[in-house]
PDB file of C-alpha atoms in Angstrom:
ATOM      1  CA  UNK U   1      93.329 105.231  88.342  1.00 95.00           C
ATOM      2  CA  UNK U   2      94.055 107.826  85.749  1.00 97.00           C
ATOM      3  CA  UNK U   3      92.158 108.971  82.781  1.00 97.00           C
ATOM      4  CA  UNK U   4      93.374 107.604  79.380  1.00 96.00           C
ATOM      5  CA  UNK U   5      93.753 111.507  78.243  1.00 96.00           C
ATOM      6  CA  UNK U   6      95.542 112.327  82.182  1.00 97.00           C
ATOM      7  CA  UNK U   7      93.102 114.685  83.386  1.00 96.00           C
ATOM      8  CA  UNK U   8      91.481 113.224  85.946  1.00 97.00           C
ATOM      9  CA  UNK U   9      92.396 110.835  88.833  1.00 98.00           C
ATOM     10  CA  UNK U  10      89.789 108.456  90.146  1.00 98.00           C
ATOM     11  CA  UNK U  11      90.174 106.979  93.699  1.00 97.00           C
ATOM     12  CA  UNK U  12      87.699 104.733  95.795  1.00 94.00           C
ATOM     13  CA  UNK U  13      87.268 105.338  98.775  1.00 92.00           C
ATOM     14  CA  UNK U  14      85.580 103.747 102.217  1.00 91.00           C
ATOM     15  CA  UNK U  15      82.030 104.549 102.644  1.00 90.00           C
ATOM     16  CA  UNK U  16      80.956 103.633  99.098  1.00 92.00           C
ATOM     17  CA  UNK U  17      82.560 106.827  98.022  1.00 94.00           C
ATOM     18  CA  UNK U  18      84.567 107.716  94.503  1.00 96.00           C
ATOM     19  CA  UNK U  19      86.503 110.653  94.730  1.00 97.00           C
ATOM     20  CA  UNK U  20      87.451 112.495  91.637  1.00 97.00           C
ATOM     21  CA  UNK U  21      90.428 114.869  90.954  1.00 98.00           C
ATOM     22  CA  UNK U  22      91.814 117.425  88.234  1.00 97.00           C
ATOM     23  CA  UNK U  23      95.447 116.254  87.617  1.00 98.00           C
ATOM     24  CA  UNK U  24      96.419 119.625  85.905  1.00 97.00           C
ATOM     25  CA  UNK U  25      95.363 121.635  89.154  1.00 97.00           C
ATOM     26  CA  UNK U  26      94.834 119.024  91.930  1.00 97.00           C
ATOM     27  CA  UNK U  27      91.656 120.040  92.824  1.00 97.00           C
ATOM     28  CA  UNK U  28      88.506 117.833  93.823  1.00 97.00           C
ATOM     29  CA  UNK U  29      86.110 117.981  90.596  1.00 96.00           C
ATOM     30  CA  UNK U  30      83.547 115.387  91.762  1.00 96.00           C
ATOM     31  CA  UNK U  31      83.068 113.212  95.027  1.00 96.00           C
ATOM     32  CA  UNK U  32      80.112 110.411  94.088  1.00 95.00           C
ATOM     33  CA  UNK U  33      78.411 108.167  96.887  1.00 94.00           C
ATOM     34  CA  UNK U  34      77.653 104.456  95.495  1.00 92.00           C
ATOM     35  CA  UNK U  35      74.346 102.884  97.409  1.00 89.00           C
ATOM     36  CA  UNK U  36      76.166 100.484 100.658  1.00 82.00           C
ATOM     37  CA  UNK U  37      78.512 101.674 102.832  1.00 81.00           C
ATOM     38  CA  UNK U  38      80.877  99.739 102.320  1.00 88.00           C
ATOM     39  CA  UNK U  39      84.602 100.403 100.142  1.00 91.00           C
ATOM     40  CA  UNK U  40      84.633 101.436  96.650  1.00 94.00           C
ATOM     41  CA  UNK U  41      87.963  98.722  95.833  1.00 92.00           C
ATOM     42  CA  UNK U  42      88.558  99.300  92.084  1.00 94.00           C
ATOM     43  CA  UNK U  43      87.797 102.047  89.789  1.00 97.00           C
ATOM     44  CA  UNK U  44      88.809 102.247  85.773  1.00 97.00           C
ATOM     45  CA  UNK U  45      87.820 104.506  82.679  1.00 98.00           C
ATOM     46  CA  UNK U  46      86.131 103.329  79.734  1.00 97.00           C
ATOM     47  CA  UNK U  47      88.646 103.511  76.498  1.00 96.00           C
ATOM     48  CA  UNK U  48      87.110 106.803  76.004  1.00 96.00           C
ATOM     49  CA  UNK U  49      86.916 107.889  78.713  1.00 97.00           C
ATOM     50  CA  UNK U  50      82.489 108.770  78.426  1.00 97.00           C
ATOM     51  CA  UNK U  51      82.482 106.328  81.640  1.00 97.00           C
ATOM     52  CA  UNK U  52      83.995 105.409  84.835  1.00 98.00           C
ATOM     53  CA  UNK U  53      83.216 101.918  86.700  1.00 97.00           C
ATOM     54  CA  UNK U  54      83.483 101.150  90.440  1.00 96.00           C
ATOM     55  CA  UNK U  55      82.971  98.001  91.977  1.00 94.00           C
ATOM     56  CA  UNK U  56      81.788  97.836  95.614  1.00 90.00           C
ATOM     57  CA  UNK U  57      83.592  95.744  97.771  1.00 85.00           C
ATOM     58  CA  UNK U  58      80.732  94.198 100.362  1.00 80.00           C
ATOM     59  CA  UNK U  59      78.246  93.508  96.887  1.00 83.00           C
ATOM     60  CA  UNK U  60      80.635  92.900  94.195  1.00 83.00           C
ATOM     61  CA  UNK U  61      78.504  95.682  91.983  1.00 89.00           C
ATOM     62  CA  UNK U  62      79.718  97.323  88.695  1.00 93.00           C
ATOM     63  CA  UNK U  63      78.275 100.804  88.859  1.00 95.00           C
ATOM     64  CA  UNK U  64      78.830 102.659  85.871  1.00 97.00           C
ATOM     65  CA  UNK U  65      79.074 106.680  85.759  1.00 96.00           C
ATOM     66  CA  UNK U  66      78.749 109.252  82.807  1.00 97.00           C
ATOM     67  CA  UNK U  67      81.841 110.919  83.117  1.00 95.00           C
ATOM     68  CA  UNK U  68      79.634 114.395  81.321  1.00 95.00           C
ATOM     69  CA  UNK U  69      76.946 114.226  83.844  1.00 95.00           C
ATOM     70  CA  UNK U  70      78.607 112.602  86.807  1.00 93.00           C
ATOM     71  CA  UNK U  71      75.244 110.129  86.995  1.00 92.00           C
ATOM     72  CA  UNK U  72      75.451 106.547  87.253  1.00 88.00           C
TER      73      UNK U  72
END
């Protein structure tokens, strides 16, 4: 999924993973592991963008991550 503002692209990945990318220069800004190892299956961005959620697919959790800190 893309950022509201287009700047970054979020993508879930297998082994719990959420890989983040800088649309302007395509280059990896952040790569965050979830707890599991299992596949990250949906990833969106708050309305302003402060926070990104990923679901996990073998738990069903909603982690939520400070998109100026990169923490969940």
């Amino acid at each position: 999924t893309v950022s509201h503002d287009g700047k970054l692209l979020a993508v879930g990945c297998d082994g719990s993973r959420v890989t983040l990318v800088d649309t302007a220069q395509w280059s990896l800004v952040q790569q965050i592991t979830l707890p599991g190892h299992s596949t990250v299956t949906s990833v969106c961005f708050s309305l302003d963008d402060r926070q990104l959620f990923a679901t996990i697919s073998s738990s069903g959790a909603v982690y939520a991550i400070d998109t100026a800190t990169w923490v969940r």
